[in-house]
Short mmCIF file of C-alpha atoms in Angstrom, two decimals:
data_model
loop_
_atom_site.label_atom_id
_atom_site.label_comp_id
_atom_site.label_asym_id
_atom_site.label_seq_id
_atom_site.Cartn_x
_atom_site.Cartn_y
_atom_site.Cartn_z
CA UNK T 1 1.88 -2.54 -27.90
CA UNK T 2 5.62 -3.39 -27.07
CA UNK T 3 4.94 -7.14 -26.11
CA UNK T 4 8.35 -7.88 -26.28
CA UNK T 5 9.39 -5.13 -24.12
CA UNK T 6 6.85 -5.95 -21.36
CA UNK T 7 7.76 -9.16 -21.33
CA UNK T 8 11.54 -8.54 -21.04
CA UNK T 9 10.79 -6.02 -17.91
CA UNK T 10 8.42 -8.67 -16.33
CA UNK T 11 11.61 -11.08 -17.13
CA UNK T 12 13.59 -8.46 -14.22
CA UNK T 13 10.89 -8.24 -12.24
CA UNK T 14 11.01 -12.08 -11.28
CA UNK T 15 14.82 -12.00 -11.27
CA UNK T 16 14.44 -9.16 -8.48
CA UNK T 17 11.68 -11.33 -7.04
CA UNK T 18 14.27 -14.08 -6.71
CA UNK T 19 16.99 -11.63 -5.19
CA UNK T 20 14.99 -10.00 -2.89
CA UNK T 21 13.86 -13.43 -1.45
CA UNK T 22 17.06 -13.61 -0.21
CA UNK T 23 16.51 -12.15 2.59
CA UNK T 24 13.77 -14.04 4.16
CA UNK T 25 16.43 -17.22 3.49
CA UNK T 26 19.50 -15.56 5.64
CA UNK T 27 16.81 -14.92 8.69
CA UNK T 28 15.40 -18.33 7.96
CA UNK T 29 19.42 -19.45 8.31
CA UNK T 30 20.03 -17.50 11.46
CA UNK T 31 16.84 -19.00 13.15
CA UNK T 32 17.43 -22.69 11.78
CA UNK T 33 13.65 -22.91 9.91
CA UNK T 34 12.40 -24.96 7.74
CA UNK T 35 10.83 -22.44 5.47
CA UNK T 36 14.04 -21.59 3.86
CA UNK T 37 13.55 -24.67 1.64
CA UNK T 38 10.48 -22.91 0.37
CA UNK T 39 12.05 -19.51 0.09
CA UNK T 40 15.36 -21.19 -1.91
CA UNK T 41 12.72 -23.28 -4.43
CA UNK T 42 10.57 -20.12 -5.17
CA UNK T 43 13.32 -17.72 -5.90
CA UNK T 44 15.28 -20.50 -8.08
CA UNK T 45 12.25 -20.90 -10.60
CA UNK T 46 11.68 -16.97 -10.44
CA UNK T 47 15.13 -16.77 -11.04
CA UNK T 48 15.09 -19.19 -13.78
CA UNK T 49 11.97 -17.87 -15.36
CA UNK T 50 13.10 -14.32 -15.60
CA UNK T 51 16.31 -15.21 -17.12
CA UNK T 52 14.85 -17.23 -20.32
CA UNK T 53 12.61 -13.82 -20.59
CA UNK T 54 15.83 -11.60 -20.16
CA UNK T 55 18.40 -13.67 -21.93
CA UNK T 56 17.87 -12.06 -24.91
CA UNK T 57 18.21 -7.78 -25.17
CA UNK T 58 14.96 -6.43 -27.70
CA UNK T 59 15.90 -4.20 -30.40
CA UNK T 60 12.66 -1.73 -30.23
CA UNK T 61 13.11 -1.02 -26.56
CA UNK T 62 10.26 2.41 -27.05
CA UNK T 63 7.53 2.38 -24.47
CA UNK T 64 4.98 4.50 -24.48
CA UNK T 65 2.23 5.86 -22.00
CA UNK T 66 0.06 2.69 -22.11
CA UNK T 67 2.73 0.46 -21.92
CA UNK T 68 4.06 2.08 -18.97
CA UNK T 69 0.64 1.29 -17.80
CA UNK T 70 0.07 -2.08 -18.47
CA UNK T 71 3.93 -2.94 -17.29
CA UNK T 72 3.40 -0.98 -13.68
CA UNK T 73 -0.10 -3.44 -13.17
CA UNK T 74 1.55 -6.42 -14.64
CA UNK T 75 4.67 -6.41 -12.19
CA UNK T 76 2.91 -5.71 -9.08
CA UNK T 77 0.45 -8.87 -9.98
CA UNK T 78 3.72 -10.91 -10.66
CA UNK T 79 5.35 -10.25 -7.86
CA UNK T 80 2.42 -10.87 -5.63
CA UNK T 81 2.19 -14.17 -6.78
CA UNK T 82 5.93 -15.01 -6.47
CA UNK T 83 5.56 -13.63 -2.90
CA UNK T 84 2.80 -15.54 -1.95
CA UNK T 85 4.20 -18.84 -2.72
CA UNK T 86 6.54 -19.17 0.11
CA UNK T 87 3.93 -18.26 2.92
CA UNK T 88 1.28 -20.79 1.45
CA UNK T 89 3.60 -23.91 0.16
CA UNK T 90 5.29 -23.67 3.60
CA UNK T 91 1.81 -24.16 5.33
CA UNK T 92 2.21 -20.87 7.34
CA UNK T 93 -0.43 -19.79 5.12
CA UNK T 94 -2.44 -22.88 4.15
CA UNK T 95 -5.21 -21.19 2.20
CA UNK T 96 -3.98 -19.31 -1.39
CA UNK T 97 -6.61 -17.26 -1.32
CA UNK T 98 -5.09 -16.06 2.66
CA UNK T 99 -1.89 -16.01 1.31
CA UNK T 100 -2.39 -13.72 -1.27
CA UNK T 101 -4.52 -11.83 0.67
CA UNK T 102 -1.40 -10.98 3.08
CA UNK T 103 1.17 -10.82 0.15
CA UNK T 104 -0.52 -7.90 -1.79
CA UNK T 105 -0.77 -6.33 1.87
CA UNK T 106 2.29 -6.39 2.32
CA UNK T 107 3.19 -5.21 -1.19
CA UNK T 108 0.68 -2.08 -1.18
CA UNK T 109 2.13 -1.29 2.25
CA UNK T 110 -1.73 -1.78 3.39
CA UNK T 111 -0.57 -4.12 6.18
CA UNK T 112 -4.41 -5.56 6.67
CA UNK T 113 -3.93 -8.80 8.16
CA UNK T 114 -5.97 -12.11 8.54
CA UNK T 115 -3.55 -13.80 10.44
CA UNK T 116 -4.88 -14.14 14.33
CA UNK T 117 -1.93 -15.19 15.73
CA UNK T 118 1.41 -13.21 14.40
CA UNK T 119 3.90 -14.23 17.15
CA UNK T 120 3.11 -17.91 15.93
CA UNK T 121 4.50 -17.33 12.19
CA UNK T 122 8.05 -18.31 11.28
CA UNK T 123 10.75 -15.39 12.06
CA UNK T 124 11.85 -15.67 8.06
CA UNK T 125 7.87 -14.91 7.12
CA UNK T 126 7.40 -12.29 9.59
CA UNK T 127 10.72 -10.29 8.34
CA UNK T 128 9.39 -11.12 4.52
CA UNK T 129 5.91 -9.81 5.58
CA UNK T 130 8.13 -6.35 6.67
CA UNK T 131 10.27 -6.42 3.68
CA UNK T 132 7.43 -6.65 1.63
CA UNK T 133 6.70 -3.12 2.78
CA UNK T 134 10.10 -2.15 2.32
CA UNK T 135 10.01 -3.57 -1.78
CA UNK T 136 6.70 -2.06 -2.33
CA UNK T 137 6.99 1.44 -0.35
CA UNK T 138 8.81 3.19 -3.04
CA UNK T 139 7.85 1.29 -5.81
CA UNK T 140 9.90 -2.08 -7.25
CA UNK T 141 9.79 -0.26 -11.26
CA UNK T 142 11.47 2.87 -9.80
CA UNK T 143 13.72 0.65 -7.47
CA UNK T 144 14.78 -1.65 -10.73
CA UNK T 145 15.19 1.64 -12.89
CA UNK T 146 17.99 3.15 -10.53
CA UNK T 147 19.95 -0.02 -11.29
CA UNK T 148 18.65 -1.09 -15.01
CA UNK T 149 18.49 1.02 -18.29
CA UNK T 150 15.35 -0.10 -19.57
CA UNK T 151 14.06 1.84 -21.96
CA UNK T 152 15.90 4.87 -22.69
CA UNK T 153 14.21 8.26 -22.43
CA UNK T 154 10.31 6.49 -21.93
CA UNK T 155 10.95 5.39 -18.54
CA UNK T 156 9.26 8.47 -17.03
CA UNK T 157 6.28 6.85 -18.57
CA UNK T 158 6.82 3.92 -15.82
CA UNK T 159 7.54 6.17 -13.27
CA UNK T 160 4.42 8.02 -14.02
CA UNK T 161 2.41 4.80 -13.78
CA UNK T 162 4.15 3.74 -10.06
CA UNK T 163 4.59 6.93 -8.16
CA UNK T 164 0.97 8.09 -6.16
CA UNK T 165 0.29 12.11 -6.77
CA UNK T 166 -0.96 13.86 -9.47
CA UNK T 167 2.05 15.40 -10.91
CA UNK T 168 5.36 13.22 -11.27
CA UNK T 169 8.36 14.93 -12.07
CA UNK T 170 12.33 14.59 -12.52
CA UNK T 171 14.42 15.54 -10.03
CA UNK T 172 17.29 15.55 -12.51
CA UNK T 173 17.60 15.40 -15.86
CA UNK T 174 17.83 11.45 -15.88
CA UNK T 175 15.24 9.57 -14.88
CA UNK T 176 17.63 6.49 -13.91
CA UNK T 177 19.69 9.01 -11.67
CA UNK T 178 16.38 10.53 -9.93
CA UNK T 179 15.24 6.78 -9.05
CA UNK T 180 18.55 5.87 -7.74
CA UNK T 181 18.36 9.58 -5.24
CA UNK T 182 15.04 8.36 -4.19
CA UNK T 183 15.92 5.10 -3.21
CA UNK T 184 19.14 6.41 -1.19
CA UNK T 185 17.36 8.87 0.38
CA UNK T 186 14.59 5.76 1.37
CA UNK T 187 17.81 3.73 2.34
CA UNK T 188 19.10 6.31 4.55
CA UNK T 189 16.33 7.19 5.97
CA UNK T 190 15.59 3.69 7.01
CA UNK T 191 19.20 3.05 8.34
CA UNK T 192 18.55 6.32 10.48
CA UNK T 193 15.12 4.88 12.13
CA UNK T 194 17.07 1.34 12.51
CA UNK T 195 19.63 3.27 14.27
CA UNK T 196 17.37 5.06 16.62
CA UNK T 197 15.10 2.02 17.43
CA UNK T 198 18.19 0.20 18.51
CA UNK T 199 19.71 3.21 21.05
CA UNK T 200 16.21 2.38 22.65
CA UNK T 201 16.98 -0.91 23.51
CA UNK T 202 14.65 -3.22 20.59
CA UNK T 203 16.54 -6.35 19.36
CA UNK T 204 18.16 -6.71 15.37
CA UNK T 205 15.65 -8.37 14.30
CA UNK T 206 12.44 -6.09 15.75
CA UNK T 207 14.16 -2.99 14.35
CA UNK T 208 14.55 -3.98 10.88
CA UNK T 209 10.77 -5.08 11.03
CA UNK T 210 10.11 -1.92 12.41
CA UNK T 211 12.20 0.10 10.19
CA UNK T 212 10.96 -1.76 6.91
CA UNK T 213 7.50 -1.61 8.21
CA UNK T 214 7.93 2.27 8.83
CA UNK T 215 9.61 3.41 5.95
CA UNK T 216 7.09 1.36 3.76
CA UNK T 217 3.93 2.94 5.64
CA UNK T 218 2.94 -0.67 5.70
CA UNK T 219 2.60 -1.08 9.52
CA UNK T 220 2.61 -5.12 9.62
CA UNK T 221 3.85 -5.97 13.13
CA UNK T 222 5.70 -8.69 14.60
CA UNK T 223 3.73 -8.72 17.75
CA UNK T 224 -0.05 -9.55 18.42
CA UNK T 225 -0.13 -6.29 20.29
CA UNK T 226 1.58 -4.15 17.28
CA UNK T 227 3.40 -1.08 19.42
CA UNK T 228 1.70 -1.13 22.34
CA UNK T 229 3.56 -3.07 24.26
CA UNK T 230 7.09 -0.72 23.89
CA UNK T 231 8.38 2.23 25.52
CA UNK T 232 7.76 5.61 24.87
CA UNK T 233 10.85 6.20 23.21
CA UNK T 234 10.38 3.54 20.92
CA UNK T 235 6.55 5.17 20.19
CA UNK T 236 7.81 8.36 19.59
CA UNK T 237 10.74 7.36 16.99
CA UNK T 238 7.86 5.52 15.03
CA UNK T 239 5.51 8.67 15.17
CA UNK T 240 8.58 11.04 13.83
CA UNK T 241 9.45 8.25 11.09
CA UNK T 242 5.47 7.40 10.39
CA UNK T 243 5.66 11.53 9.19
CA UNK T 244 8.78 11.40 7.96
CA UNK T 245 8.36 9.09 4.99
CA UNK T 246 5.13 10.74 4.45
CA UNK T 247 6.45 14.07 2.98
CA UNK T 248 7.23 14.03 -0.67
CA UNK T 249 10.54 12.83 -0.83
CA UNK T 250 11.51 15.79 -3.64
CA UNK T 251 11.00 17.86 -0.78
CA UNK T 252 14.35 15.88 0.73
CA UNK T 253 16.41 16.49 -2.06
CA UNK T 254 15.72 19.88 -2.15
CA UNK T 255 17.10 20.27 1.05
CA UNK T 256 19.78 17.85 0.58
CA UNK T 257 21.39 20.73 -2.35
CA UNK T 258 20.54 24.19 -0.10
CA UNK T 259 17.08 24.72 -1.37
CA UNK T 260 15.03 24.92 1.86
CA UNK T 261 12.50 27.32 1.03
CA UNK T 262 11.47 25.11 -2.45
CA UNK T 263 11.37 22.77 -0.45
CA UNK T 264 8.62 23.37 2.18
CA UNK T 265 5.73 23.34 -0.13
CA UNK T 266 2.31 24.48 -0.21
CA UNK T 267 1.55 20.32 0.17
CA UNK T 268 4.09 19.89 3.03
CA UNK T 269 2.81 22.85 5.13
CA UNK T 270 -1.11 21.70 4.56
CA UNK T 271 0.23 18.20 5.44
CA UNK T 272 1.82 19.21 8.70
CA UNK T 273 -1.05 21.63 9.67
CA UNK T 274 -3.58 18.43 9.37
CA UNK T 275 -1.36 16.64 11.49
CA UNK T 276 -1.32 18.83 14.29
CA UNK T 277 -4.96 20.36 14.54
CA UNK T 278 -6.12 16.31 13.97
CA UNK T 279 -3.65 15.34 17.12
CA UNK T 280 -4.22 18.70 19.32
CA UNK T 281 -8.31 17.78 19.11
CA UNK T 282 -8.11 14.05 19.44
CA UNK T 283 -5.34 14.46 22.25
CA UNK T 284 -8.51 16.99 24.17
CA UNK T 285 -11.64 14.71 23.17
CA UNK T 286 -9.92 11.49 24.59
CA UNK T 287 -7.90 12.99 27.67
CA UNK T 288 -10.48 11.74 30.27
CA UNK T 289 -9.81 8.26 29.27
CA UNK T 290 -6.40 8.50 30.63
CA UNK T 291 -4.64 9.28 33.32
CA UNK T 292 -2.47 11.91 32.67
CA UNK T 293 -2.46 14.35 29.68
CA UNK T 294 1.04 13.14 28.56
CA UNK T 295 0.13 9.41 27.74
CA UNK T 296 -2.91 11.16 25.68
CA UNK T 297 -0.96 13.02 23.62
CA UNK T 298 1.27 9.94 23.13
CA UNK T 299 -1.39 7.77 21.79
CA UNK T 300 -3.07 10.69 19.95
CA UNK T 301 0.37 11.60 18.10
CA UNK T 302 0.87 7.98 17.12
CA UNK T 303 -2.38 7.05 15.76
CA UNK T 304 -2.94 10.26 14.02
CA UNK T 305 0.82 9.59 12.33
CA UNK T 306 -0.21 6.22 12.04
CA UNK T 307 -3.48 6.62 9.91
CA UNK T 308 -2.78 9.83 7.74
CA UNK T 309 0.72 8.05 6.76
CA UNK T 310 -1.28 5.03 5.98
CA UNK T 311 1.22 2.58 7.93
CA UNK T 312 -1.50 1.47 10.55
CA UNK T 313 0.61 0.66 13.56
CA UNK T 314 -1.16 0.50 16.82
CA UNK T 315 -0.85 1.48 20.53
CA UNK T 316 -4.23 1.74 21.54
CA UNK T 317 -7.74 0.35 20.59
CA UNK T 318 -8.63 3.92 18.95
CA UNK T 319 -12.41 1.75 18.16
CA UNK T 320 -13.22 2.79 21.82
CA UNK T 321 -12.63 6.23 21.52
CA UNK T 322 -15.08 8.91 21.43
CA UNK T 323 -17.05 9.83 17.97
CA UNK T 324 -15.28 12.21 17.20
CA UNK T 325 -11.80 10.88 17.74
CA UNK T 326 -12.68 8.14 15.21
CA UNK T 327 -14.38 10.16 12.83
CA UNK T 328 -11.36 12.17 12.41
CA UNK T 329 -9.39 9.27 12.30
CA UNK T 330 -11.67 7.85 9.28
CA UNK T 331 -11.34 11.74 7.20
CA UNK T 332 -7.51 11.58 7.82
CA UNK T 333 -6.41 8.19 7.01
CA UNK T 334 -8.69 9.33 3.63
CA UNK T 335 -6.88 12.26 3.25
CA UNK T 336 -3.62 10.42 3.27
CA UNK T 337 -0.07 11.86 2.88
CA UNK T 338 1.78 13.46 0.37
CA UNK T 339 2.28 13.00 -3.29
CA UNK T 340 6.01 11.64 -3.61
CA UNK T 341 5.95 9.77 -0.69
CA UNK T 342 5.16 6.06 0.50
CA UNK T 343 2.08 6.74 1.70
CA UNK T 344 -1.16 6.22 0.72
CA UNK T 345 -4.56 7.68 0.49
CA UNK T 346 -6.08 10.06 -1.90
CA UNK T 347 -3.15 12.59 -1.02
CA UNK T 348 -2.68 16.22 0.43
CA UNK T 349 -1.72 17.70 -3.19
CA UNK T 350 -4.98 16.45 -4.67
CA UNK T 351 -6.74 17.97 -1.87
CA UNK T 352 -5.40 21.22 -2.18
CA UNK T 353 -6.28 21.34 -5.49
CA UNK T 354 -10.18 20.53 -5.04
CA UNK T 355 -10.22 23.25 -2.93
CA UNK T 356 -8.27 25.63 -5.17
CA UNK T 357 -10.55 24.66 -7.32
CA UNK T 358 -13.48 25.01 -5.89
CA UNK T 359 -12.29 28.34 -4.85
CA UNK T 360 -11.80 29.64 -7.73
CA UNK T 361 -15.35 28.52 -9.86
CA UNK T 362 -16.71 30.53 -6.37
CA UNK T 363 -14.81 33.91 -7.42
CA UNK T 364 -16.02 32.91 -11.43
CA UNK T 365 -19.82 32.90 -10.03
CA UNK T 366 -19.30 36.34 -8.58
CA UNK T 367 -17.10 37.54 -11.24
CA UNK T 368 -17.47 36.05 -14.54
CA UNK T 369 -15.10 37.55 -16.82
CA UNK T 370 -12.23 37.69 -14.23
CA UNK T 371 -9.62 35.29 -15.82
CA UNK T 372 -8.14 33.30 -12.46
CA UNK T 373 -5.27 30.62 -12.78
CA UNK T 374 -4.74 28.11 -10.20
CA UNK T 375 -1.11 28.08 -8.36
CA UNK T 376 0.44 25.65 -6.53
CA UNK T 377 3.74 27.29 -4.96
CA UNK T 378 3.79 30.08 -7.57
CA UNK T 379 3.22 27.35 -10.51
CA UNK T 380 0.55 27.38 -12.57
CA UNK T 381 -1.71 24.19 -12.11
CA UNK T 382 -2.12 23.15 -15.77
CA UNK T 383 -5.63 22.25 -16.95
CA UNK T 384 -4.38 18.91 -17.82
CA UNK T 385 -3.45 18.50 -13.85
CA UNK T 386 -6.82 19.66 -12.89
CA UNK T 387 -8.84 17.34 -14.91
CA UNK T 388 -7.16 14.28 -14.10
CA UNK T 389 -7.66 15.65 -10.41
CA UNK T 390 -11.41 15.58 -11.22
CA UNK T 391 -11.54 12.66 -12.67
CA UNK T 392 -9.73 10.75 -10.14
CA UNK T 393 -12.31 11.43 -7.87
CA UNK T 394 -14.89 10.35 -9.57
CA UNK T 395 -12.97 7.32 -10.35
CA UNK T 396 -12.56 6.64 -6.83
CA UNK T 397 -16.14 7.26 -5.86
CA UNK T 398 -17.37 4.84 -8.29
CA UNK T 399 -14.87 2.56 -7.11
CA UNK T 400 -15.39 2.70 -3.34
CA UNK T 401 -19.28 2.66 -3.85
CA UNK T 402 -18.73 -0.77 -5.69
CA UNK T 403 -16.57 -2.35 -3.51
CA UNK T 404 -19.05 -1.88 -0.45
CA UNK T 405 -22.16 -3.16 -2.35
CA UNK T 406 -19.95 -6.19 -3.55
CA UNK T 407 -18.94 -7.11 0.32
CA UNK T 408 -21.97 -6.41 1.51
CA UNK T 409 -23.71 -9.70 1.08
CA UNK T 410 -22.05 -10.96 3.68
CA UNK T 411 -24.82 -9.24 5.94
CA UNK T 412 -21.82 -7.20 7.94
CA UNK T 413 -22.62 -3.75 9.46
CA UNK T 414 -22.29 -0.95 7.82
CA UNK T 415 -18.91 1.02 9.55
CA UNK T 416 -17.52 -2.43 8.82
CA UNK T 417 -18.02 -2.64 5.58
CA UNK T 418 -17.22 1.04 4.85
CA UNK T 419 -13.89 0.84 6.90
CA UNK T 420 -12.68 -2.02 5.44
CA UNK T 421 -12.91 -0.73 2.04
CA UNK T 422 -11.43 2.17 3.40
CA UNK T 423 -8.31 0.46 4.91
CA UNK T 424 -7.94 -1.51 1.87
CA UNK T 425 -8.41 0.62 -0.81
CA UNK T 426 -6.64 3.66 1.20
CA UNK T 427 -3.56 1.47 1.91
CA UNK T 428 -4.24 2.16 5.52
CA UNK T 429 -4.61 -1.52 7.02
CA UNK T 430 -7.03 -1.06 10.01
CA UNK T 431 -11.01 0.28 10.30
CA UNK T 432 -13.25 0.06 12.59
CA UNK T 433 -15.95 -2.40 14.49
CA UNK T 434 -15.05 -5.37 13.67
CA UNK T 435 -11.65 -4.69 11.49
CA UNK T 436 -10.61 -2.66 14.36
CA UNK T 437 -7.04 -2.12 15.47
CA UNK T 438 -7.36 -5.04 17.33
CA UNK T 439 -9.36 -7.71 14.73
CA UNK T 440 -8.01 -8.74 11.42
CA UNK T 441 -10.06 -9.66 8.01
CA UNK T 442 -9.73 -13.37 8.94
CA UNK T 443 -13.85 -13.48 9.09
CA UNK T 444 -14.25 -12.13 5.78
CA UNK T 445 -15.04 -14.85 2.86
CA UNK T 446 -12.61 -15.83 -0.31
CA UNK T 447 -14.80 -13.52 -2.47
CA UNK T 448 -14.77 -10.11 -0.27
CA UNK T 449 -10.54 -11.22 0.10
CA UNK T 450 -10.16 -10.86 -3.30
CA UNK T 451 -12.17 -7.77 -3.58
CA UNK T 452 -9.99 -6.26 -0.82
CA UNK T 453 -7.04 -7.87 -3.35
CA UNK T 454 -8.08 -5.67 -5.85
CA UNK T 455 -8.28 -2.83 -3.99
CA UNK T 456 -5.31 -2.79 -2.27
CA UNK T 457 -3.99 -2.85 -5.58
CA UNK T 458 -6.09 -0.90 -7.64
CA UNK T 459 -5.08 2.10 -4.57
CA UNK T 460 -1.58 1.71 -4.45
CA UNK T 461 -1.42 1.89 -8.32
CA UNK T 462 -3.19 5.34 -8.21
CA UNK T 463 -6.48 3.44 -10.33
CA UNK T 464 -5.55 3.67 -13.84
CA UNK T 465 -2.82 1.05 -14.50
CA UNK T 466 -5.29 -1.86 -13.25
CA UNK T 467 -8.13 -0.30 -14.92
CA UNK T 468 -6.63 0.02 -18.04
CA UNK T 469 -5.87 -4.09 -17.87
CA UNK T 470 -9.37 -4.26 -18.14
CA UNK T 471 -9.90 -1.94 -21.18
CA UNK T 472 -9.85 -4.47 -24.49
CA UNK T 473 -8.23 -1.60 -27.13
CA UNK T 474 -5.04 -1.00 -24.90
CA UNK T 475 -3.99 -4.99 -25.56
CA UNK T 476 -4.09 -4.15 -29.70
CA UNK T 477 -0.74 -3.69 -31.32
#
């Protein structure tokens, strides 16, 4: 184990902490609050902290699969903490515990809240709560790599670790170039939603929230109401951005150099073709509750963007809707969005792949000698792929099934429970019953929080990195 190593990435993760806190302080300046003194002291100690731990370049700068690991769940845990700070020094948070709880939210891009009145929070904590998203949506390792040379040819290894799907691959040679394309095309697709929000009349400050929110699939709002208080326009930009930064972002570079037809993939098309049959049969089963068929497909279109992107946005209390609205609501947010993208969820690609699978041990029963490869556009699915498939899953299962008994003893109902392991652990941000799209997790006790905690985490991270903290071998030189 490269201790030295870790410790001199953790060293930039703080000093990127400190940076990023930077913009919380100019919003703080802008509105004349308070809470910049709490911003300014946080990021100076960060800032301080990581530079003793970077001062000094290591020689052996080889990292290896489990290091790539253990760095991914290490910097995420970091930053948390240096996040929280801010929101519970300042007493906009007063309880640590609450603090955190809305830090790693924001992080994850889960965007669960426990705050019950938003509009009441400091301008400066509301845009950090957004940027949060923003940091975390892409991943802060694969932000720091397009900037920093950390490690040579192993930083794939970290990138590995970070980025959610099963398969996580180059899109050039280097892997410093391919995080700085996907954080431009992240950038410019953010600058484009900004752009549009504006031309629809929403103030500076809403559509960066909204933008960093979006892009991040994190869905925190700024209002008590979330989205369902703006105009159509405004609804339908968010619905078009929510699916947007859903799709694999390889799939945008792809285009970006003339390769169109690489780029709509077997993943992207299944993607798209959940999106519409999930907004064409919610948009029929809740039609009757409104008044015209227009507004229904409205509120269908953003909620079903909304959940299967993960962001969690609202316009309407989708907990009143029929059965079968919300059941397909549960299966997609679930379901997720693509590998590659900022989304969350146990992803499209993964999907496909169970069912590929599953498809092919059904042709093996019939015919037992016939030697059948699984493809995923006209690429071999390697064994290696499939298994990790399967045993993600499982891992997940066990997970999940934990999670619920552990909250449990609070004496909730059940579709509580289940949905707020779901929202947490999914990245999605809001269930059902009583952590519907209107409620919050306020209600919920320190111990279930810090379940949640770990779930948001342990989803965002794809499992494995936070497992493997817990695995006593991986910490032996």
């Amino acid at each position: 184990m490269n201790y030295k190593m870790i410790s001199y990435i953790l060293g930039w993760i703080l000093v990127f902490a400190a940076a990023f806190m930077t913009v919380p302080m100019i919003t703080a300046i802008i509105y004349g609050e308070a809470t910049f003194f709490h911003f300014l002291g946080t990021a100076i100690v960060c800032l301080i902290i990581g530079r003793l731990l970077t001062f000094k370049k290591r020689k052996n700068t080889n990292l290896y699969a489990r290091e790539g690991f253990i760095i991914v769940a290490l910097s995420w845990i970091v930053l948390s903490l240096c996040g929280t700070m801010p929101m519970w020094l300042s007493g906009a948070i007063p309880s640590f515990v609450d603090a955190l709880f809305e830090t790693v939210s924001g992080f994850t891009t889960t965007g669960a809240s426990i705050l019950n009145d938003v509009e009441a929070m400091p301008k400066c904590i509301l845009m950090w709560r957004s940027f949060t998203h923003w940091i975390g949506g892409m991943g802060v390792l694969v932000f720091i790599m397009a900037f920093l040379p950390l490690s040579g040819g192993n930083n794939l290894h970290i990138m590995k670790a970070e980025s959610p799907g099963p398969v996580v691959g180059k899109l050039v040679p280097k892997i410093k170039t391919t995080a700085f394309i996907l954080y431009a095309i992240y950038f410019a697709l953010t600058v484009l939603e900004f752009i549009f929000l504006l031309f629809g009349g929403m103030s500076v400050f809403d559509a960066v929230n909204t933008a960093f929110a979006t892009a991040g699939t994190g869905g925190f709002g700024f209002l008590n109401s979330s989205m369902a208080s703006f105009s159509p326009y405004i609804k339908i930009v968010i619905t078009v951005f929510m699916i947007l930064f859903s799709i694999n972002f390889g799939s945008y570079y792809l285009i970006l150099i003339g390769k169109l037809k690489e780029a709509i993939t077997v993943e992207v098309k299944a993607f798209l073709f959940i999106v519409v049959a999930a907004i064409t049969i919610i948009t029929i089963n809740i039609s009757s509750m409104y008044a015209n068929a227009g507004d229904a497909l409205l509120d269908s279109s953003f909620t079903v963007a909304s959940l299967i992107s993960t962001t969690g946005f609202g316009v309407a209390d989708f907990n009143q809707w029929p059965e079968l609205s919300r059941t397909l609501l549960v299966l997609i947010s679930f379901i997720g969005a693509c590998a590659g993208s900022t989304g969350g969820g146990f992803k499209v690609s993964r999907l496909v792949i169970l069912f590929k699978g599953i498809k092919k041990e059904l042709n093996t029963l019939i015919h037992p000698r016939q030697v059948k490869k699984i493809k995923m556009d006209s690429h071999t699915v390697d064994s290696e792929t499939i298994r990790s498939v399967n045993v993600y899953l499982i891992t997940y299962v066990v997970i999940f099934v934990v999670s619920i008994v552990l909250i449990s003893f609070e004496n909730h109902d059940m579709i509580t429970n289940f949905t707020s392991v779901a929202a947490t652990f999914n990245n999605i941000g809001p269930g059902l019953e009583m952590v519907g799209p209107t409620q919050n997790f306020a209600f919920f006790s320190d111990f279930s929080k810090i379940v949640f905690i770990f779930d948001m985490l342990i989803g965002r991270l794809e499992l494995f990195p936070m497992l493997l903290l817990f695995k006593p071998s991986v910490w032996k030189k």
